[in-house]
Amino acid sequence: MDGASDSEKDEFSQPYTDESSENDEGMDLYCKAEQPKLRSYLDHEAQPTISPIDSSDSPQLNADLIGDEIEKFAENLDRLNLNKVQKPQKDCRLVLPLVQAYRKIARERVRALKREHTSGSSRRRDRKPKRKSQTPDDSSQHRSSENFLETAPTVELKKWQQEEQTWDLLGLMLQVKFPVPEPQRQEVDFDEPLRRPSRDSEIHRYCSEKEVWNHFLAHDNLAWERHTVVEWLKKCADNSEQDISLVVKNLEKEADRGDGLWAHSWLYSKEAIKLQKRLRSWPQSLTPDSPGIETSLTTSERKPLVTQLDPDAITRQGRNLEAQDLNFERATWLACWEMVRRGKSWEFIRDWCQERVDGWRSIAMRGDPRQYFSTISKRDDNSSLTTGWQSRVLWRKTCALNGRKRKADIAQSGIEQRNSLDDYEAAVYGILGGHLPSVQRVCGSWNDYLFAHYNSYLVSSFDRYIASTFPERLPAGITDKDGIFHSVTGCGRTQSSKKLVEKLKTIKRIAKSAKQPFKMLQGSLVGQTFGDFAFEQGVQLSLHYNTDQKRSKLIPPMTNASLEEGVDAIGKDDCQMLRVMTHIILIFKCLGLNLKDDYRSFARENFIVAYMDYLSRAGKQQILPLYASCLSPKRAVNCLGGQLPFIVDNTERVRIMRLMKQNRIDVLGVLGKQLQLILVDFATQQFSNDFPNLVMLEESEKEKGTQSKWIRNNFLGNPITDDQRNLISGFEWYLLLDGHWQQTMATGVILYKFFLKLSCLHGLAAGSELSRRVSFKEIWERKKKTILGQKDNLSETVSGDHHKLVEGPRGSAEINNYYLDQRQTSLNQRSSTEQELLLEQSVTFRDFENLFRALDAMGKWERLIADENLGFGRYPTSSGAQKNAVRGAYSKVEDNIQPLLYGWLQHPEDDEEAIEFAQIRAACLPEVVLSYVHILSISARYVSRDLLIRSMDLLNTIAGGKSDVADSFISSGRISELADSFAVLGTAALAATENSGKSNPKLGIWSIKPPPTAEL
C-alpha cells in the first residue's frame, strides 16, 4: 500500500489541544414582540408566522415503521424530569442514568437486528465470489468497505451501531468534563463507570511503569481525555467490526493451506529450503553466500528465496518468501493489527499467536503499559503483569523506529512487498511506539485516523512525562536530538481536538464518511464543539423546512450560518438523528449549555421542534407536551399551536390538554396560537379589510325582464378549505377548556368575522360548519358547571330562554315580542346575576351564530328546491311529499331569520367595534332579508298561499320601528329593492285572494281593489 503524501504527513501528524473557547453571544429572535391579543389576529400588519408542513408535502408516517424506541426515549426523559431542573448541574450524576438508558435501548436494537439478519448474512457470504489479492485500496479499507459488507449488515443496523457508539461516547465525555466527586461516585448508577486513577497516589523512581502511567493519567487532564477516547475507539472497533478470523479469511485461503497447527509458519519456503539441503547434503544452514544458491533456491516466480526462517530473514538477507507464505505473513500481521487496534489484551494476543506457532510475535508486542490498565472495563488483577522499575522507553523507541524504517528497508532491498506485508507490521509497531505515519498508511476510516493521532499523542506525551519526572529511568543517549520525541514518532506541537476533527474531513480517503451526520456528531463531542454543531445544523434544518414554494409555521427561515460544502445536513425526515440530537441537546441544557432566549439557542431548539413535528406526523401526539415543556415558553406555545389542529379525536385532545397542564404549559396561549398561526397566514393574502357584501340573489333565467330574483345555486360555496377546517377544529378545543368563558366567546367572534371576510372564498360554508360543530348550546352545556360551580339553577331559570336562543320559538306571532323583550331585559339593563352576565358576554357570539344558522337553513332550502331528482322545478306541481319537505325547510329558515330582525349586532364593546358592526349589518342584513322574502314567496307556491300573508307581518315589523333592519337598507342604499320585493309579494297575495274568491282581512290595504272601468 502506498504511503500518505507529504502534505498529509505534515498536516495530520500532530495531535491537538483546544487553544481558545468560543463565546456564544446571543442574538434577538425573530418574534420579540408580545403575543397579540385575540382581536388583533386579523390585523394585516401582524408578522406572519409562516405555514407549516402540510399533509401534502409530509404525508402521515406509519408509526409501526419507527419502532417503539420513541416511547422508550420519552418515558426515560419524563422519568428524569430534566425540564424541571432550574440550575445547571456541576457534575453528570443526574444525566448519566439517562445516557445509560438510551445506550441500552440502542444496544438492544442492535442485537435484535443482528439476530434478524444473521441467516441472510450467511447466505450472502456463501454467494460472494472469492476475492483476489488485496490491492492498496483494499488493504487500507478492509473494514470500512468490502470486507465489512461480507457480514451484510443493513443500513439500519449500521445506523443503530453508530447510535450506540454515540451514546457510549457521550457518557464517557460527560464523565471526563463533568466528573462526579469521589464521595458521590457511589450514587452514580452507571453500568460501566469511567474510573480515573487517584491523584493521591505517590510515585518514586522504583515504581513500576504501570504505576507511573496511572499517575500520568491522574494529573494530565488532556491525556486522560484522549486516553478515554482511544479506549472508546478500541471498543467501537471490537464491537462493530467483523470477527478477526473473517478479516484474514481471504488471505489465508490464498496462502493455500488447510486448518490446524501444522498449517502455520512459512510452509512452502521451509519445504524449498529443506529440498535444497537434501539435494546438496549440506550439514550447515544455508546462507545467501552458499555456492549456486542464487539460481537453485528461488521462489516460484524465479526470485531469490530466503535461506533461513527466522523472523528477520526477509529484511536481513534482502530475499523473498514463496507467494503462499507471503500471503500467510500478510494475514498474520493483519490479524495482529486488528487485535492491537481493537484493544485486545496481551494474553489474548499471546494465545492467538501460540495457536499458530508464532509466539515470538506476542513477545515483540509485549510492553505497552496500557495493556495492564483499562478505564471502561473491570480490572482483572490476576491477568495483570508486574513489571520492574525500568522504563520501556527504549522498547517504544525501537517499535517506532521499526515502523518508520520497515518500508524503506524493504524497498531498498527490492523484496516482493505485495503492498501489505510491511504496512501492517509497521502499523502494529507504530501503535506500540507512537509512530503516526506508519499507522496512517493502513487507516481506512474516520475512527482509525482519530485513533492514530490520539495514540501517537499519548505515547509521546507519556515519554515526555517520564523524561521530565524520572530522567534517571531513561537509557543513556535517549534524549539526544535524534531521540524519540520528534523524529521517531512524527509528532511535533500539540494541536486541539477541534482542529484535528476539522482536518480529518480533508483526507480524501475518508472525506465522505467524515461528513456524515453521525460522524460529525461524534466529532463534535470529541472536539467539544457540540454547541456550534447543533447551531449550524439547526440553521440548515430551518432551510429544509422553508423553500421558495412553502414556508413553515413551526421553524422560520434562518440565515447567518452555513455548512461547508459536501457536509450532510440532518434532514427533517431523519427521525433517528432528530431523536438523538434532541435528547443530547436536552442533556447539555441540563449541564448548562447556553439555551437561553437568543439566536443560537433558537437554532438549536429547531431540532426539538422538528422532532415534535415528526412525532405528530407519526401519530405520537401524546408525547408532544413533554418535549414542548423543554422549549422556551414562547416557542412551546408556538410549536404546540402548530400541531393541535391535526388532532381531531376528542379523547386524544383531553389527554393532550391534561399533559400540557402537567408540564406547566400555557394551555390558553396554545389554543390561541393555533388559530393565530392560520389567521395571520390569511392576512398575507390580498383581500380587503372591509366586509364584502353578501351575494345570495341573482336574476332568474325564467323571469328576465321582471324585478324577481332567484337565490344563487350553492351560494355558501362548499367545500371549505383545509385551513378553514383547521380553524374549526382548533376552536373545538375550547369546548374542552374548563372555564375561560370570555376568551371562548371572543375567539368564536374572531372566527365568524374572519369567515365573513372570506365570503367569496367559501367563508360562508365554513361559518355554517362552525355554527353546527361548535354551537352556543354545546359550549353552554360543557362550561356551565365549571363556571357556575354546583349552582346548576341555570337550567331551571334560563333553560327555557337558552333553548329559545339557540333553536328559536315556532310561529311568527310570538317571535317578534319574544326577541324584542329578550334584548331589552338581558342587555339594556345591568346584569344582576352570574348567569345573566354570561349571556351578556356571549351576545355577539350568538348574533354571529344566528346569522350563519340562518344562512345554513337558506342553503338547505335552496338545495331542496334546486334538486331536480326530487321533482322540484321553478313552478312545479306540488305533491304531498314535496309540500312537507318545503314546509320543513321553510320552517327552519323562518325560525333562524327572526333573531336577525331585532337588535342584531347592536351591542359593541367600543366605538371601533360599533363602526365595524355597522359595516357588517349593511353588508349582510339587506341580502339576507331579501333572500328571505324570496324564500317566503317561492315556498308559498308549494305549501300554502297563507305564507304570503306573513310577508305583511314582516313588512309591518320592518316599517313599524320595532326592528332596526330598515337602517341597514338605508345605509346600504337598497331600500328601493326592499320596497319592490314587498310590492311583488303584495301583488302575489292579492292575486292569490282573487283566485280563491275569498277575502282575507289580514291583507289590510292590499285588499283595496280599483274601481270598475265603467265608473271612471
XYZ file of N, CA, C and O in Angstrom, residues 805-918:
456
model
N -82.995 30.766 22.575
C -81.895 31.499 21.951
C -81.218 30.674 20.868
O -80.770 31.197 19.867
N -81.150 29.386 21.096
C -80.437 28.542 20.150
C -81.335 28.078 19.028
O -80.985 28.142 17.860
N -82.524 27.590 19.395
C -83.363 26.969 18.385
C -84.431 27.935 17.853
O -84.877 27.808 16.720
N -84.845 28.894 18.697
C -85.862 29.833 18.249
C -87.257 29.286 18.425
O -87.511 28.112 18.160
N -88.214 30.092 18.875
C -89.595 29.627 19.037
C -90.279 29.485 17.696
O -89.854 30.075 16.711
N -91.303 28.696 17.677
C -92.059 28.465 16.451
C -93.139 29.526 16.297
O -93.757 29.971 17.262
N -93.413 29.912 15.064
C -94.517 30.826 14.781
C -94.097 32.265 14.842
O -93.470 32.708 15.789
N -94.456 33.016 13.829
C -94.003 34.404 13.745
C -94.743 35.309 14.713
O -94.231 36.358 15.080
N -95.927 34.928 15.170
C -96.707 35.802 16.043
C -96.003 36.035 17.364
O -96.008 37.143 17.894
N -95.391 34.979 17.933
C -94.732 35.120 19.227
C -93.266 35.502 19.099
O -92.641 35.873 20.077
N -92.728 35.397 17.901
C -91.291 35.661 17.732
C -90.986 37.123 17.980
O -90.030 37.459 18.701
N -91.805 38.010 17.422
C -91.493 39.436 17.489
C -91.371 39.910 18.933
O -90.389 40.523 19.333
N -92.394 39.631 19.715
C -92.386 40.096 21.099
C -91.280 39.436 21.911
O -90.637 40.076 22.743
N -91.005 38.138 21.635
C -90.004 37.433 22.445
C -88.611 38.031 22.261
O -87.942 38.368 23.230
N -88.186 38.176 21.048
C -86.819 38.649 20.823
C -86.644 40.095 21.244
O -85.599 40.487 21.754
N -87.663 40.893 21.065
C -87.573 42.283 21.494
C -87.470 42.368 23.009
O -86.621 43.070 23.559
N -88.313 41.604 23.706
C -88.280 41.624 25.173
C -86.964 41.050 25.699
O -86.413 41.547 26.676
N -86.490 39.981 25.040
C -85.248 39.338 25.498
C -84.077 40.303 25.409
O -83.260 40.383 26.316
N -84.004 41.078 24.337
C -82.905 42.034 24.192
C -82.986 43.106 25.271
O -81.994 43.477 25.866
N -84.180 43.581 25.498
C -84.322 44.687 26.442
C -84.026 44.245 27.870
O -83.383 44.972 28.635
N -84.436 43.050 28.250
C -84.263 42.619 29.638
C -82.859 42.139 29.942
O -82.354 42.323 31.047
N -82.193 41.478 28.955
C -80.885 40.873 29.253
C -79.705 41.729 28.850
O -78.595 41.453 29.262
N -79.957 42.795 28.067
C -78.834 43.572 27.575
C -78.893 45.038 27.987
O -77.868 45.624 28.313
N -80.034 45.661 27.923
C -80.132 47.084 28.222
C -80.110 47.366 29.715
O -79.878 48.483 30.140
N -80.384 46.399 30.528
C -80.303 46.559 31.975
C -79.012 45.935 32.479
O -78.496 44.997 31.916
N -78.490 46.468 33.563
C -77.273 45.940 34.160
C -77.548 44.559 34.744
O -78.485 44.373 35.497
N -76.742 43.559 34.352
C -76.988 42.202 34.818
C -76.788 42.127 36.321
O -75.838 42.675 36.865
N -77.658 41.415 36.975
C -77.581 41.281 38.423
C -77.231 39.873 38.851
O -77.014 39.620 40.018
N -77.226 38.957 37.962
C -76.899 37.581 38.305
C -75.731 37.098 37.443
O -75.470 37.654 36.378
N -75.066 36.040 37.920
C -73.920 35.497 37.199
C -74.344 34.884 35.879
O -73.639 35.003 34.876
N -75.528 34.259 35.881
C -75.995 33.660 34.637
C -76.257 34.710 33.568
O -75.902 34.531 32.399
N -76.854 35.789 33.971
C -77.141 36.849 33.012
C -75.854 37.498 32.504
O -75.774 37.932 31.349
N -74.838 37.559 33.372
C -73.549 38.113 32.939
C -72.947 37.254 31.834
O -72.392 37.770 30.865
N -73.054 35.948 31.973
C -72.542 35.057 30.931
C -73.275 35.276 29.622
O -72.671 35.251 28.544
N -74.585 35.483 29.699
C -75.352 35.730 28.480
C -74.963 37.066 27.854
O -74.907 37.203 26.633
N -74.683 38.054 28.678
C -74.227 39.343 28.151
C -72.905 39.195 27.400
O -72.717 39.759 26.324
N -71.994 38.441 27.993
C -70.684 38.276 27.381
C -70.739 37.456 26.100
O -69.799 37.495 25.306
N -71.824 36.733 25.899
C -71.926 35.872 24.721
C -72.845 36.431 23.650
O -73.072 35.767 22.637
N -73.374 37.647 23.842
C -74.395 38.140 22.926
C -73.857 38.285 21.495
O -74.528 37.922 20.522
N -72.642 38.788 21.337
C -72.093 38.967 19.995
C -71.831 37.612 19.335
O -72.096 37.432 18.135
N -71.330 36.667 20.114
C -71.115 35.326 19.570
C -72.429 34.736 19.082
O -72.505 34.157 17.988
N -73.479 34.896 19.877
C -74.782 34.340 19.479
C -75.338 35.050 18.254
O -76.011 34.448 17.422
N -75.071 36.347 18.140
C -75.537 37.077 16.958
C -74.913 36.504 15.686
O -75.603 36.274 14.690
N -73.605 36.301 15.718
C -72.956 35.737 14.532
C -73.401 34.302 14.274
O -73.583 33.892 13.127
N -73.573 33.535 15.324
C -74.055 32.170 15.138
C -75.444 32.173 14.509
O -75.741 31.366 13.616
N -76.300 33.087 14.938
C -77.648 33.171 14.357
C -77.588 33.496 12.877
O -78.378 32.967 12.071
N -76.662 34.374 12.484
C -76.525 34.707 11.071
C -76.174 33.461 10.257
O -76.812 33.176 9.235
N -75.175 32.738 10.708
C -74.735 31.578 9.926
C -75.720 30.418 10.014
O -75.804 29.610 9.096
N -76.462 30.334 11.114
C -77.510 29.316 11.171
C -78.613 29.642 10.171
O -79.174 28.749 9.520
N -78.922 30.948 10.026
C -79.924 31.353 9.039
C -79.427 31.081 7.619
O -80.173 30.570 6.777
N -78.143 31.411 7.360
C -77.585 31.140 6.039
C -77.573 29.645 5.748
O -77.830 29.211 4.611
N -77.255 28.853 6.747
C -77.229 27.403 6.562
C -78.625 26.878 6.247
O -78.794 26.029 5.355
N -79.639 27.389 6.941
C -81.016 26.965 6.672
C -81.445 27.376 5.267
O -82.110 26.615 4.552
N -81.050 28.589 4.850
C -81.384 29.041 3.498
C -80.669 28.188 2.449
O -81.235 27.884 1.381
N -79.431 27.813 2.740
C -78.709 26.966 1.802
C -79.373 25.608 1.641
O -79.450 25.073 0.527
N -79.844 25.041 2.721
C -80.540 23.756 2.635
C -81.851 23.900 1.861
O -82.220 23.015 1.078
N -82.552 25.017 2.078
C -83.802 25.255 1.339
C -83.506 25.365 -0.157
O -84.223 24.777 -0.985
N -82.429 26.091 -0.498
C -82.100 26.274 -1.911
C -81.734 24.950 -2.559
O -82.143 24.675 -3.698
N -80.976 24.113 -1.860
C -80.608 22.810 -2.431
C -81.823 21.917 -2.618
O -81.886 21.141 -3.581
N -82.798 22.038 -1.715
C -84.020 21.241 -1.848
C -84.824 21.672 -3.074
O -85.256 20.834 -3.880
N -84.985 22.947 -3.266
C -85.777 23.445 -4.393
C -85.058 23.166 -5.715
O -85.704 22.872 -6.730
N -83.724 23.241 -5.724
C -82.973 23.074 -6.969
C -82.749 21.613 -7.335
O -82.222 21.333 -8.409
N -83.135 20.694 -6.471
C -82.879 19.278 -6.707
C -83.912 18.711 -7.668
O -85.036 18.398 -7.296
N -83.555 18.589 -8.939
C -84.474 18.068 -9.950
C -84.792 16.592 -9.703
O -85.840 16.097 -10.108
N -83.892 15.878 -9.045
C -84.142 14.463 -8.789
C -85.334 14.245 -7.870
O -85.941 13.183 -7.866
N -85.642 15.262 -7.098
C -86.795 15.147 -6.207
C -88.063 15.710 -6.831
O -89.095 15.793 -6.185
N -87.971 16.095 -8.073
C -89.165 16.565 -8.777
C -89.464 18.021 -8.602
O -90.573 18.469 -8.905
N -88.502 18.790 -8.122
C -88.724 20.219 -7.957
C -88.278 20.964 -9.204
O -87.367 20.552 -9.918
N -88.880 22.069 -9.431
C -88.530 22.933 -10.542
C -88.895 24.350 -10.179
O -89.223 24.651 -9.041
N -88.930 25.213 -11.189
C -89.279 26.608 -10.892
C -90.759 26.725 -10.521
O -91.118 27.390 -9.572
N -91.614 26.099 -11.262
C -93.058 26.178 -10.979
C -93.642 24.773 -11.073
O -94.374 24.451 -12.004
N -93.342 23.894 -10.169
C -93.805 22.530 -10.269
C -95.218 22.357 -9.723
O -95.774 23.254 -9.106
N -95.718 21.177 -9.952
C -96.980 20.805 -9.338
C -96.663 20.130 -8.015
O -95.931 19.147 -7.974
N -97.197 20.660 -6.940
C -96.824 20.179 -5.622
C -97.534 18.894 -5.279
O -98.754 18.786 -5.430
N -96.744 17.927 -4.805
C -97.310 16.710 -4.251
C -97.269 16.806 -2.737
O -96.704 17.746 -2.169
N -97.844 15.829 -2.077
C -97.842 15.853 -0.622
C -96.451 15.787 -0.045
O -96.117 16.502 0.911
N -95.607 14.934 -0.639
C -94.228 14.809 -0.145
C -93.446 16.093 -0.376
O -92.675 16.529 0.493
N -93.636 16.697 -1.524
C -92.953 17.949 -1.809
C -93.384 19.042 -0.843
O -92.562 19.816 -0.338
N -94.677 19.083 -0.589
C -95.194 20.119 0.310
C -94.593 19.971 1.695
O -94.174 20.962 2.319
N -94.524 18.749 2.205
C -93.967 18.541 3.546
C -92.482 18.884 3.592
O -91.985 19.446 4.575
N -91.740 18.538 2.532
C -90.319 18.837 2.507
C -90.074 20.334 2.507
O -89.228 20.847 3.244
N -90.832 21.050 1.673
C -90.657 22.503 1.610
C -91.108 23.154 2.901
O -90.486 24.104 3.386
N -92.198 22.661 3.471
C -92.680 23.228 4.728
C -91.614 23.105 5.821
O -91.382 24.055 6.578
N -90.971 21.934 5.894
C -89.928 21.757 6.907
C -88.735 22.664 6.676
O -88.201 23.245 7.618
N -88.311 22.782 5.422
C -87.161 23.636 5.119
C -87.487 25.098 5.390
O -86.659 25.839 5.943
N -88.702 25.517 5.014
C -89.075 26.914 5.247
C -89.192 27.207 6.743
O -88.797 28.275 7.211
N -89.727 26.240 7.484
C -89.887 26.451 8.915
C -88.547 26.730 9.585
O -88.443 27.596 10.451
N -87.476 26.005 9.180
C -86.157 26.251 9.764
C -85.626 27.622 9.365
O -84.976 28.307 10.156
N -85.920 28.037 8.126
C -85.492 29.370 7.705
C -86.192 30.427 8.535
O -85.562 31.383 9.026
N -87.467 30.265 8.728
C -88.243 31.255 9.475
C -87.771 31.349 10.924
O -87.627 32.452 11.471
N -87.487 30.182 11.530
C -87.041 30.201 12.921
C -85.703 30.903 13.080
O -85.469 31.614 14.060
N -84.815 30.708 12.134
C -83.464 31.249 12.286
C -83.317 32.677 11.784
O -82.322 33.335 12.093
N -84.294 33.161 11.001
C -84.192 34.523 10.490
C -84.650 35.551 11.510
O -84.209 36.706 11.492
N -85.510 35.128 12.429
C -86.102 36.091 13.349
C -85.095 36.792 14.248
O -85.214 38.000 14.471
N -84.068 36.092 14.817
C -83.108 36.820 15.668
C -82.366 37.931 14.938
O -81.840 38.839 15.595
N -82.338 37.895 13.613
C -81.622 38.936 12.873
C -82.430 40.207 12.724
O -81.875 41.238 12.320
N -83.701 40.140 13.048
C -84.574 41.285 12.815
C -84.668 42.212 14.008
O -85.228 43.308 13.886
N -84.093 41.810 15.145
C -84.260 42.602 16.360
C -82.921 42.776 17.065
O -82.415 41.872 17.718
N -82.329 43.930 16.889
C -81.117 44.278 17.634
C -79.904 43.435 17.287
O -79.029 43.234 18.130
N -79.829 42.990 16.072
C -78.689 42.142 15.687
C -77.423 42.986 15.562
O -77.392 43.992 14.849
N -76.365 42.567 16.262
C -75.081 43.282 16.304
C -75.270 44.754 16.697
O -74.719 45.660 16.080
N -76.001 44.958 17.763
C -76.245 46.321 18.239
C -75.597 46.581 19.590
O -75.921 47.568 20.238
N -74.676 45.712 20.001
C -74.093 45.864 21.344
C -72.583 45.749 21.281
O -71.989 44.804 21.781
N -71.934 46.731 20.670
C -70.465 46.714 20.573
C -69.831 47.051 21.921
O -70.463 47.647 22.801
N -68.553 46.682 22.044
C -67.816 46.974 23.271
C -67.219 48.369 23.264
O -66.971 48.945 24.321
N -66.945 48.919 22.058
C -66.347 50.241 21.983
C -66.749 50.872 20.657
O -67.454 50.272 19.831
N -66.303 52.102 20.449
C -66.669 52.833 19.240
C -66.111 52.172 17.985
O -66.764 52.166 16.933
N -64.890 51.636 18.089
C -64.296 50.981 16.931
C -65.128 49.780 16.490
O -65.373 49.573 15.297
N -65.580 49.014 17.469
C -66.397 47.857 17.134
C -67.772 48.287 16.648
O -68.383 47.590 15.822
N -68.273 49.433 17.116
C -69.571 49.915 16.649
C -69.525 50.211 15.153
O -70.464 49.896 14.404
N -68.430 50.822 14.707
C -68.283 51.109 13.271
C -68.209 49.808 12.482
O -68.806 49.669 11.403
N -67.487 48.849 13.026
C -67.356 47.555 12.356
C -68.699 46.847 12.272
O -69.055 46.283 11.221
N -69.464 46.871 13.346
C -70.778 46.214 13.348
C -71.723 46.866 12.340
O -72.497 46.174 11.658
N -71.647 48.163 12.235
C -72.499 48.853 11.264
C -72.151 48.414 9.842
O -73.040 48.221 8.994
